[in-house]
Coordinates of C-alpha atoms in Angstrom, one line a residue:
M1 CA 153.1 97.3 98.1
L2 CA 156.3 94.7 97.3
L3 CA 153.6 92.1 97.8
G4 CA 151.8 92.8 95.0
T5 CA 154.4 93.8 92.6
T6 CA 155.6 89.7 93.4
W7 CA 152.1 88.2 93.1
R8 CA 152.0 90.1 89.4
A9 CA 155.6 88.8 88.4
G10 CA 154.3 85.4 89.5
L11 CA 151.5 85.7 87.4
R12 CA 152.8 87.1 84.4
S13 CA 155.8 84.0 84.7
A14 CA 152.8 81.4 85.0
R15 CA 151.4 83.1 81.9
N16 CA 155.1 82.8 79.7
Q17 CA 155.2 79.3 81.1
N18 CA 151.7 78.4 79.9
V19 CA 152.2 79.5 76.9
L20 CA 155.4 77.5 76.5
I21 CA 153.6 74.7 77.1
A22 CA 150.9 75.4 74.6
R23 CA 153.8 76.1 71.8
S24 CA 155.6 72.6 73.0
I25 CA 152.7 70.7 72.2
S26 CA 151.9 72.3 68.9
A27 CA 155.3 71.6 67.9
S28 CA 154.6 68.2 68.9
S29 CA 151.6 67.6 67.3
V30 CA 153.2 68.9 64.0
A31 CA 156.0 67.2 64.4
A32 CA 154.1 63.7 64.6
P33 CA 151.2 63.5 62.6
K34 CA 148.7 60.8 62.4
P35 CA 149.6 57.2 60.5
R36 CA 149.0 57.7 56.4
W37 CA 147.1 54.7 57.3
Q38 CA 145.1 56.5 59.7
Q39 CA 144.4 59.7 56.4
Y40 CA 143.9 57.0 53.8
L41 CA 140.8 55.3 56.1
R42 CA 139.9 58.7 56.7
R43 CA 139.9 59.8 53.1
A44 CA 138.8 56.2 51.6
G45 CA 135.7 56.7 54.6
L46 CA 134.5 60.0 53.4
V47 CA 134.8 59.3 49.5
G48 CA 132.3 56.0 50.6
I49 CA 130.1 58.5 52.5
G50 CA 130.1 60.9 49.3
V51 CA 129.2 58.1 47.0
G52 CA 126.4 56.5 49.3
A53 CA 124.7 59.7 49.2
V54 CA 124.8 60.1 45.0
Y55 CA 123.7 56.7 44.7
T56 CA 120.9 57.1 47.1
L57 CA 120.2 60.5 45.6
D58 CA 120.1 58.6 42.0
R59 CA 118.7 55.7 43.2
T60 CA 115.6 57.6 44.6
A61 CA 115.1 60.6 42.9
N62 CA 116.7 59.8 39.8
A63 CA 115.7 56.3 38.7
S64 CA 119.5 55.4 39.2
A65 CA 119.7 56.8 35.5
L66 CA 123.2 57.9 36.7
F67 CA 124.7 54.4 37.8
R68 CA 122.9 52.3 34.9
N69 CA 125.0 54.4 32.3
L70 CA 127.9 54.1 34.3
R71 CA 126.8 50.4 33.9
T72 CA 127.2 50.5 30.7
L73 CA 130.2 53.0 30.2
W74 CA 132.1 50.4 31.9
A75 CA 130.4 47.7 29.8
C76 CA 131.2 49.5 26.5
A77 CA 134.7 50.0 27.7
R78 CA 135.7 46.7 28.0
I79 CA 134.1 45.5 25.3
T80 CA 136.3 48.1 23.3
A81 CA 139.6 47.1 25.3
D82 CA 138.9 43.3 24.7
Y83 CA 138.7 43.9 20.7
K84 CA 141.2 45.9 20.7
F85 CA 144.0 43.7 22.1
N86 CA 142.3 40.4 21.5
F87 CA 140.7 40.8 18.1
T88 CA 144.2 40.4 15.9
E89 CA 146.0 37.7 13.5
D90 CA 147.7 35.7 15.9
K91 CA 144.9 35.4 18.2
S92 CA 142.8 33.9 15.8
A93 CA 142.1 30.5 17.2
Q94 CA 140.9 32.6 20.6
I95 CA 138.5 35.2 18.6
P96 CA 135.1 32.2 19.0
E97 CA 136.0 33.2 23.6
L98 CA 136.3 37.0 22.7
H99 CA 132.9 36.8 20.9
E100 CA 131.5 34.7 23.7
R101 CA 133.0 37.1 26.2
V102 CA 130.9 40.0 24.7
A103 CA 127.9 38.6 24.3
D104 CA 128.0 37.9 27.9
I105 CA 128.8 41.5 28.9
M106 CA 125.6 43.0 26.2
Y107 CA 123.3 40.4 27.8
N108 CA 123.9 41.2 31.7
L109 CA 124.1 44.6 31.0
F110 CA 121.0 44.8 28.9
T111 CA 119.6 42.4 31.5
S112 CA 120.6 44.5 34.6
N113 CA 119.6 47.6 33.1
G114 CA 115.8 46.9 31.2
G115 CA 113.6 48.8 30.7
L116 CA 114.7 50.7 27.4
Y117 CA 117.5 48.0 26.9
I118 CA 115.2 45.5 26.5
K119 CA 113.5 47.0 23.4
I120 CA 117.3 48.5 22.0
G121 CA 118.7 44.6 22.9
Q122 CA 115.6 43.3 21.0
A123 CA 116.4 45.7 17.4
I124 CA 120.0 44.3 17.7
G125 CA 118.4 40.8 18.1
A126 CA 116.0 41.3 15.2
N127 CA 119.1 41.7 13.3
S128 CA 121.6 39.5 14.2
A129 CA 122.0 37.5 11.1
F130 CA 125.2 38.6 10.5
L131 CA 126.4 38.6 14.1
P132 CA 128.7 36.2 15.7
Q133 CA 126.9 32.6 17.2
P134 CA 127.1 33.8 20.6
V135 CA 125.3 37.3 20.4
Q136 CA 122.6 35.2 17.8
R137 CA 122.1 32.8 20.8
K138 CA 122.0 35.4 23.7
F139 CA 120.0 37.9 22.1
A140 CA 117.1 34.7 21.0
T141 CA 116.5 34.8 24.8
L142 CA 116.2 38.6 25.3
F143 CA 112.2 38.4 26.1
D144 CA 110.2 42.0 27.2
D145 CA 109.5 41.1 30.5
A146 CA 110.1 41.9 33.8
P147 CA 108.7 42.0 37.9
Q148 CA 105.3 43.7 38.5
I149 CA 105.9 47.3 39.8
P150 CA 103.8 47.7 43.3
Y151 CA 100.4 49.2 43.6
A152 CA 101.7 51.8 45.4
D153 CA 103.6 52.9 41.9
V154 CA 100.6 52.2 39.7
L155 CA 98.2 54.1 42.3
S156 CA 100.8 56.9 42.2
V157 CA 100.4 57.1 38.3
F158 CA 96.7 57.2 38.3
Q159 CA 96.9 60.0 41.0
H160 CA 99.6 62.3 39.0
E161 CA 97.6 61.5 35.1
F162 CA 93.7 61.4 36.5
G163 CA 93.8 63.2 39.9
R164 CA 92.2 59.9 41.5
P165 CA 92.8 56.3 42.4
P166 CA 92.2 53.6 39.8
D167 CA 89.0 52.8 41.4
G168 CA 87.0 53.0 44.7
P169 CA 83.6 55.5 45.1
D170 CA 85.8 58.1 42.8
G171 CA 88.0 56.2 40.9
V172 CA 88.7 56.2 37.6
F173 CA 87.1 52.8 36.8
E174 CA 84.3 50.9 38.9
L175 CA 87.2 47.2 39.5
F176 CA 90.8 47.7 38.6
D177 CA 92.5 44.3 39.3
P178 CA 95.8 45.4 41.2
K179 CA 97.6 43.0 40.1
A180 CA 99.2 43.1 36.3
I181 CA 97.6 40.2 34.0
A182 CA 101.2 41.2 32.4
S183 CA 104.7 43.1 32.9
A184 CA 107.5 44.2 30.2
S185 CA 109.7 46.4 30.6
I186 CA 108.2 50.1 30.1
A187 CA 104.6 49.2 30.8
Q188 CA 102.3 46.4 32.3
V189 CA 98.8 46.0 31.8
H190 CA 95.4 45.7 34.5
K191 CA 92.1 44.2 33.7
A192 CA 89.0 47.0 35.1
R193 CA 85.9 47.4 34.8
T194 CA 84.4 50.6 33.9
W195 CA 81.2 52.4 35.4
T196 CA 78.9 52.0 32.6
G197 CA 80.3 47.9 32.7
E198 CA 83.1 47.5 29.8
W199 CA 85.9 45.1 30.3
V200 CA 89.1 47.0 29.6
A201 CA 92.5 46.4 29.1
V202 CA 94.6 49.2 31.4
K203 CA 98.3 49.9 29.8
V204 CA 100.2 51.8 32.3
Q205 CA 104.1 53.2 32.0
K206 CA 106.0 52.2 34.8
P207 CA 107.4 55.5 37.0
D208 CA 111.2 55.2 36.4
V209 CA 110.7 55.2 32.8
A210 CA 110.7 58.1 31.7
K211 CA 112.9 59.6 34.2
Q212 CA 115.6 56.8 32.4
T213 CA 114.8 57.5 29.0
E214 CA 117.0 60.0 28.1
W215 CA 119.7 58.8 30.9
D216 CA 119.4 55.8 28.3
L217 CA 119.1 56.6 24.7
G218 CA 122.5 59.3 25.7
A219 CA 124.3 56.4 26.7
Y220 CA 123.1 54.6 23.5
R221 CA 124.3 57.3 21.3
V222 CA 127.6 57.2 22.8
V223 CA 127.8 53.5 23.1
M224 CA 127.2 53.6 19.2
W225 CA 129.3 56.3 18.7
L226 CA 132.3 54.0 20.9
F227 CA 131.8 51.0 18.5
E228 CA 131.8 52.7 15.2
K229 CA 134.9 54.9 15.6
V230 CA 136.7 53.1 18.2
A231 CA 135.7 49.1 18.2
F232 CA 134.5 48.3 15.2
D233 CA 134.6 50.5 12.4
L234 CA 131.2 49.5 11.1
P235 CA 128.6 51.9 10.4
V236 CA 126.1 51.8 13.2
Y237 CA 125.9 55.3 14.4
F238 CA 123.9 56.7 11.3
M239 CA 120.7 54.9 12.7
V240 CA 120.8 56.7 16.3
D241 CA 118.4 59.3 16.1
F242 CA 115.8 57.7 14.0
I243 CA 115.9 54.9 16.5
S244 CA 116.0 57.4 19.1
D245 CA 112.6 59.0 18.3
H246 CA 110.6 55.9 17.8
L247 CA 111.4 54.8 21.2
R248 CA 110.4 58.3 22.4
K249 CA 107.2 58.0 20.5
E250 CA 106.3 54.4 22.0
L251 CA 106.5 56.1 25.3
D252 CA 103.5 58.7 25.2
F253 CA 100.7 56.1 25.1
E254 CA 98.2 59.4 23.5
L255 CA 100.1 59.1 20.2
E256 CA 100.1 55.0 20.2
A257 CA 95.9 55.7 21.7
N258 CA 95.5 57.8 18.3
N259 CA 98.1 55.0 15.8
A260 CA 95.3 52.1 17.2
L261 CA 92.4 54.4 15.9
R262 CA 94.2 55.3 12.5
T263 CA 94.6 51.9 11.6
M264 CA 91.2 51.2 12.7
E265 CA 90.1 53.1 10.0
F266 CA 92.4 51.5 7.3
V267 CA 91.1 48.0 8.3
A268 CA 87.7 49.3 8.2
A269 CA 88.1 51.0 5.1
D270 CA 89.4 47.3 3.2
P271 CA 86.4 45.0 2.3
D272 CA 88.7 41.9 2.9
L273 CA 90.3 42.6 5.9
S274 CA 87.8 43.8 8.1
R275 CA 86.4 40.3 7.9
T276 CA 89.4 38.9 9.2
V277 CA 91.1 41.5 11.3
Y278 CA 90.4 43.4 14.4
I279 CA 91.4 46.2 16.6
P280 CA 90.6 46.6 19.6
K281 CA 88.6 49.7 20.5
V282 CA 90.4 52.4 22.6
Y283 CA 88.7 54.6 25.7
L284 CA 90.2 57.9 24.5
E285 CA 88.4 59.8 27.8
L286 CA 90.5 57.1 29.7
T287 CA 93.5 57.3 28.2
T288 CA 96.5 59.8 29.1
K289 CA 100.6 59.9 27.8
R290 CA 101.3 57.4 31.0
V291 CA 98.3 55.8 31.0
M292 CA 96.0 53.7 27.9
T293 CA 92.6 52.1 28.1
A294 CA 91.6 50.1 25.1
E295 CA 89.0 47.2 25.0
W296 CA 89.3 44.0 26.6
I297 CA 89.8 40.9 24.1
D298 CA 89.7 37.4 25.0
G299 CA 91.9 34.9 22.8
V300 CA 95.1 33.1 22.0
R301 CA 98.4 34.6 21.7
L302 CA 100.1 33.9 18.2
S303 CA 103.3 33.1 20.2
D304 CA 101.2 30.2 22.3
R305 CA 101.4 27.4 19.1
N306 CA 100.0 24.6 21.5
G307 CA 96.9 26.9 22.0
I308 CA 96.9 27.5 18.2
L309 CA 97.1 24.6 17.0
R310 CA 94.1 23.5 20.0
L311 CA 91.8 26.1 19.0
I312 CA 91.9 25.5 15.0
G313 CA 91.3 21.4 16.0
E314 CA 94.9 20.2 15.1
L315 CA 95.1 19.1 19.0
P316 CA 93.0 18.0 20.7
G317 CA 90.9 20.2 23.3
A318 CA 88.8 22.4 21.6
E319 CA 84.9 22.2 22.2
R320 CA 84.4 24.2 18.2
P321 CA 87.5 23.6 16.1
L322 CA 87.8 26.4 13.7
R323 CA 88.0 26.0 10.4
G324 CA 90.4 26.7 8.1
G325 CA 94.0 25.8 9.9
T326 CA 96.8 27.6 10.0
R327 CA 96.2 28.8 7.0
A328 CA 92.8 30.6 7.9
V329 CA 95.2 32.2 10.6
M330 CA 98.5 33.1 8.6
E331 CA 96.8 34.1 5.3
P332 CA 95.3 37.6 6.9
M333 CA 97.8 38.3 9.0
V334 CA 100.5 38.1 5.8
E335 CA 97.6 40.1 3.4
L336 CA 97.4 42.2 6.8
F337 CA 101.3 43.7 7.0
S338 CA 101.4 43.7 3.0
A339 CA 98.6 45.7 2.9
Q340 CA 100.6 48.4 5.2
M341 CA 103.3 48.1 3.8
F342 CA 102.5 48.5 -0.1
R343 CA 98.9 50.4 -0.4
W344 CA 99.0 52.4 3.1
G345 CA 102.4 53.2 3.7
W346 CA 101.3 53.1 7.5
V347 CA 103.1 49.9 9.1
H348 CA 103.1 48.5 12.3
C349 CA 106.8 47.9 13.4
D350 CA 106.4 45.0 15.8
P351 CA 104.4 42.1 14.9
H352 CA 105.3 39.5 17.6
P353 CA 103.7 36.7 18.3
G354 CA 103.0 38.4 21.4
N355 CA 101.1 41.3 19.6
I356 CA 98.4 38.8 17.8
L357 CA 95.6 37.3 19.3
V358 CA 93.3 35.0 17.5
R359 CA 90.2 34.0 18.6
P360 CA 86.6 33.0 17.3
H361 CA 84.8 35.8 14.9
P362 CA 82.3 37.4 17.0
S363 CA 79.8 37.2 13.8
Q364 CA 80.8 33.7 12.4
P365 CA 82.0 31.6 15.3
T366 CA 83.5 28.7 13.3
H367 CA 85.9 31.5 11.7
P368 CA 89.0 32.6 13.0
Q369 CA 89.6 36.2 13.7
L370 CA 93.2 37.9 13.9
V371 CA 93.3 41.2 17.0
L372 CA 96.7 43.3 17.0
I373 CA 97.6 44.6 20.3
D374 CA 100.0 47.4 21.2
H375 CA 100.2 50.3 18.8
G376 CA 103.1 52.0 20.2
L377 CA 105.8 51.7 17.1
Y378 CA 104.7 52.8 13.8
V379 CA 106.5 54.2 10.2
Q380 CA 104.6 56.7 8.2
L381 CA 106.5 55.9 4.5
S382 CA 107.1 58.8 2.0
E383 CA 104.4 58.3 -1.4
D384 CA 107.6 58.2 -3.1
F385 CA 109.3 55.6 -0.9
R386 CA 106.4 53.0 -0.5
H387 CA 106.1 53.6 -4.5
D388 CA 109.7 53.0 -5.1
W389 CA 109.0 49.7 -2.3
C390 CA 106.7 48.7 -4.8
A391 CA 109.1 48.4 -7.7
L392 CA 111.8 46.9 -5.8
W393 CA 109.8 44.5 -4.5
E394 CA 108.7 43.5 -8.0
G395 CA 111.9 43.6 -9.5
M396 CA 113.3 41.5 -7.2
L397 CA 110.6 38.8 -7.7
A398 CA 111.0 39.4 -11.2
G399 CA 114.4 39.1 -11.4
E400 CA 115.0 42.6 -13.3
F401 CA 118.7 43.8 -12.0
S402 CA 117.9 47.0 -13.7
V403 CA 115.1 47.6 -11.1
V404 CA 116.9 46.8 -8.2
D405 CA 120.2 48.2 -8.8
H406 CA 118.4 51.4 -9.8
V407 CA 116.4 51.7 -6.5
T408 CA 119.7 50.6 -4.5
R409 CA 122.1 52.8 -5.7
R410 CA 119.2 55.5 -4.9
W411 CA 119.6 54.3 -1.5
G412 CA 122.8 54.6 -1.3
M413 CA 123.4 50.7 -0.9
G414 CA 125.8 47.6 -2.9
L415 CA 125.3 44.6 -3.9
P416 CA 122.0 44.3 -5.1
D417 CA 121.5 40.3 -5.5
L418 CA 122.6 40.5 -1.2
F419 CA 119.8 43.0 -0.5
A420 CA 117.1 41.4 -2.7
S421 CA 118.3 38.1 -1.0
A422 CA 118.2 39.9 2.9
V423 CA 114.8 41.1 1.7
L424 CA 113.4 38.5 0.1
M425 CA 114.9 35.8 3.3
R426 CA 115.5 33.8 0.1
P427 CA 118.4 33.1 -2.0
T428 CA 118.3 35.8 -5.5
R429 CA 120.0 36.2 -8.9
L430 CA 119.1 38.7 -10.8
R431 CA 119.6 39.0 -14.3
R432 CA 122.4 40.7 -16.1
G433 CA 125.3 40.6 -18.2
R434 CA 128.5 39.1 -17.3
P435 CA 131.3 41.1 -16.9
P436 CA 134.3 39.6 -18.5
P437 CA 136.8 38.2 -16.0
D438 CA 139.6 40.1 -15.0
P439 CA 142.9 38.0 -15.0
T440 CA 144.6 40.6 -13.1
K441 CA 142.5 39.7 -10.0
Q442 CA 143.2 37.0 -7.6
P443 CA 140.3 34.3 -6.6
R444 CA 139.1 34.4 -3.1
K445 CA 140.4 32.7 -0.6
R446 CA 137.7 29.1 0.1
L447 CA 135.6 29.9 3.8
E448 CA 136.4 26.6 4.7
D449 CA 140.7 27.4 4.5
M450 CA 140.2 31.0 5.9
S451 CA 141.1 31.7 9.9
N452 CA 138.1 33.4 12.3
Y453 CA 140.3 36.7 11.9
E454 CA 140.1 36.2 8.0
R455 CA 136.7 35.4 8.1
S456 CA 135.5 38.6 10.9
V457 CA 137.6 40.7 8.1
L458 CA 135.7 39.5 5.2
M459 CA 132.6 40.3 7.2
K460 CA 133.3 44.2 7.6
A461 CA 134.4 44.5 4.1
Q462 CA 131.3 43.2 3.0
L463 CA 128.8 45.1 5.3
K464 CA 130.8 48.5 4.4
R465 CA 130.1 47.6 0.7
F466 CA 126.3 46.4 1.3
L467 CA 125.6 49.5 3.6
H468 CA 127.7 52.1 0.7
D469 CA 126.1 55.2 1.7
T470 CA 124.4 55.5 5.3
D471 CA 123.5 59.5 4.6
R472 CA 121.0 58.3 1.9
M473 CA 119.4 55.0 3.1
P474 CA 116.2 54.7 4.2
K475 CA 116.0 54.8 7.7
V476 CA 112.4 53.3 7.8
L477 CA 113.9 50.2 6.6
V478 CA 115.5 48.5 9.6
F479 CA 111.7 48.7 10.6
L480 CA 110.3 47.1 7.7
L481 CA 113.1 44.7 7.1
R482 CA 112.6 43.5 10.6
N483 CA 108.6 43.8 10.3
M484 CA 108.8 41.3 7.4
R485 CA 111.8 39.1 9.6
M486 CA 108.4 38.5 12.3
V487 CA 105.8 37.8 9.8
Q488 CA 108.2 35.6 8.5
G489 CA 108.7 33.7 11.5
N490 CA 105.1 33.9 12.7
N491 CA 104.7 32.0 9.2
Q492 CA 107.3 29.9 9.8
A493 CA 106.3 28.7 13.6
L494 CA 103.0 27.2 12.2
G495 CA 104.3 25.4 9.8
S496 CA 104.4 27.4 6.9
P497 CA 100.8 27.5 5.7
V498 CA 101.0 30.2 3.2
N499 CA 102.9 31.1 0.9
R500 CA 104.3 34.8 2.1
I501 CA 106.4 35.4 -0.9
K502 CA 102.9 35.2 -3.1
I503 CA 101.4 37.1 -1.0
T504 CA 103.2 39.8 -0.6
G505 CA 104.6 39.8 -4.3
F506 CA 100.9 40.6 -5.2
A507 CA 101.0 43.1 -2.7
A508 CA 103.8 44.6 -3.7
S509 CA 102.7 44.5 -7.8
R510 CA 99.3 45.8 -7.1
G511 CA 100.8 49.1 -4.8
L512 CA 102.2 50.5 -8.1
T513 CA 100.2 52.8 -9.3
R514 CA 99.5 52.7 -13.3
D515 CA 98.8 55.9 -15.5
P516 CA 95.3 55.4 -17.0
N517 CA 96.2 57.7 -19.8
A518 CA 99.6 56.1 -20.4
S519 CA 100.6 55.3 -24.2
L520 CA 99.8 52.5 -26.4
R521 CA 103.8 51.7 -26.3
R522 CA 103.8 52.2 -22.5
R523 CA 100.6 49.7 -22.2
V524 CA 102.3 46.7 -24.1
H525 CA 105.5 47.2 -21.8
D526 CA 102.9 46.7 -18.5
Y527 CA 101.2 44.3 -20.1
W528 CA 104.3 42.1 -20.7
H529 CA 105.8 43.0 -17.4
Y530 CA 103.1 42.4 -15.6
T531 CA 102.7 38.5 -18.0
R532 CA 106.6 38.2 -16.9
F533 CA 105.9 38.9 -13.5
R534 CA 102.9 36.2 -13.1
M535 CA 105.0 33.8 -14.7
F536 CA 107.7 34.3 -12.0
M537 CA 105.1 33.9 -9.1
F538 CA 103.8 30.6 -11.1
S539 CA 107.1 29.6 -10.4
I540 CA 106.9 30.3 -6.7
D541 CA 104.2 28.8 -6.0
V542 CA 105.7 25.7 -7.9
V543 CA 108.9 25.5 -5.3
F544 CA 105.7 26.6 -2.3
W545 CA 103.7 23.6 -2.9
A546 CA 106.4 20.9 -4.0
A547 CA 107.7 22.4 -0.2
R548 CA 104.0 21.1 0.9
V549 CA 104.1 18.0 -0.3
R550 CA 107.4 17.1 1.3
Q551 CA 106.2 18.3 4.6
W552 CA 103.5 16.7 3.8
V553 CA 105.4 12.8 3.7
W554 CA 107.7 13.8 7.0
A555 CA 104.5 14.5 8.9
L556 CA 103.2 11.3 7.3
L557 CA 106.7 9.0 8.1
G558 CA 106.8 11.0 11.6
R559 CA 109.5 12.6 11.4
C560 CA 108.2 16.1 13.4
A561 CA 104.7 17.7 13.8
L562 CA 104.5 19.8 11.0
G563 CA 107.7 19.0 9.1
M564 CA 110.1 21.0 7.4
G565 CA 107.8 24.1 5.4
F566 CA 109.0 26.5 3.5
E567 CA 110.3 28.9 5.4
D568 CA 112.8 26.3 7.6
E569 CA 114.1 25.6 3.4
M570 CA 114.4 29.4 2.5
E571 CA 116.3 29.8 6.3
R572 CA 118.8 27.3 5.0
S573 CA 119.5 28.8 2.1
M574 CA 119.4 31.9 3.6
R575 CA 122.5 30.6 6.0
G576 CA 124.4 29.3 3.3
I577 CA 124.3 32.8 1.7
A578 CA 125.3 34.4 4.6
K579 CA 128.2 31.8 5.4
S580 CA 129.3 32.0 1.8
N581 CA 129.0 36.3 1.5
F582 CA 129.7 37.1 5.1
G583 CA 132.0 35.1 5.8
V584 CA 129.8 33.4 9.2
D585 CA 127.9 30.9 10.1
P586 CA 124.3 32.0 11.8
G587 CA 122.6 29.3 14.1
P588 CA 119.4 27.9 12.9
E589 CA 117.5 31.0 14.9
A590 CA 119.3 33.7 12.9
F591 CA 116.5 34.4 9.8
R592 CA 113.4 33.3 12.6
G593 CA 111.3 36.9 13.2

């Protein structure tokens, strides 16, 4: 009995001792925590694992859209901070370096993100004449070119859209080249042959684009808001909704196919254009929202200047040179886009030289035929706007200040003379009475005597006067001016063989509807107006042919292959206008399309 009691007392003593030892160990652990660097290292590891997991998920399931936006916001924050701290009067001498840094940041952002960022960057580049020269230079090299996606991705798109592979026994096509012939930011093109034996061009949308679109457009909205409200205090945000809507439409290939069919109907109904312009056939049964099939066309892209010159015999290499020279190429092109703006009210907004092919006419092999491709971006003009646009052009060419002033005021735009010069891309002074001199007004300082900061402030003030009321400004103007800039650039690249302004002006005049039941007084007014318009157009023709004569003389003297043409002289004049009105000195490529 005593032995048992002693054993139980020893057991309790041992237990109490173990508890004391445990408490001692616990107390020692609290009293001696791990080193702080180990805690930071552990936290950094957890954060790294979390970021890596988010990055992997974003890249695999969301096409890196989140991190693309973070890259955008970081670039935007850098630009905003740089301008806020360094765009000051006391740092005026460093402003060119500031513009250079910003141009590099923007260019690197657009090329790194790709996709719709390339489209947005091209829209900026097409209207960069009044931006700093570093921005002009950078964006002039922003081409819509991108690496091909793997064939496995093409296969997945076909499986999703058709439930079948591109080719094979149960394929959509009999033959399908797995290697794309061209690849751009949002799609790539493959050559294929249908089961009925027709060769076709198959445009396949890249899988990541659909996932990235809304993220990219959201970032675009934030960036434009920050640039207007925080960084530059310039009206740039008003175009965001309009441009975003049209960029979304470019991703719908069924809509693009319908655009092509509608343009085909307009061309077929025009007796003149139907002989010189062709729209490739679209295969609706082989088209979905992400895959479009159109007739395959062999031709020379207008961007291939030497190829065009060989085709028409101005460079050696063509077996049967086409007749008519560069004029036979450019005249139908200017007439086509003039008809779209002034008569059809249905305008192709991306007529860059890569979207225009030239080939021998199938029924007249000695004559050129233009082929218009890529119908993703069109704008529809309202009848009221189309009529105003025609009247505006006729008024600008006739030098009628009252007409131009009336239309531009209704559109919420100031500086009618400058607007006319920007549209015509030639110096334009509208006739009106001179206001009496204001003795209290101080003469403006000469641009040559201004600092970089003062010229930038002048440019901002003039742009605000120009875009007086952005709520009333027709948004389609942005795309119309883009169209005209590109047409001008195409004409300029081939040596200005046609008087673009004359062709466009007559198209605008024909686009104005005249009332057959008008009064005699109205008829006399219209007759006098039209006669004056013809006289003015004759004067433009004199200037054009004088430029052509100088151009030929230059070519004979060996100064250059095509000499300085009409468009080159107008570009030089427009650079002078930009410098005198906005305080910027555009580079030589600023007014090229």
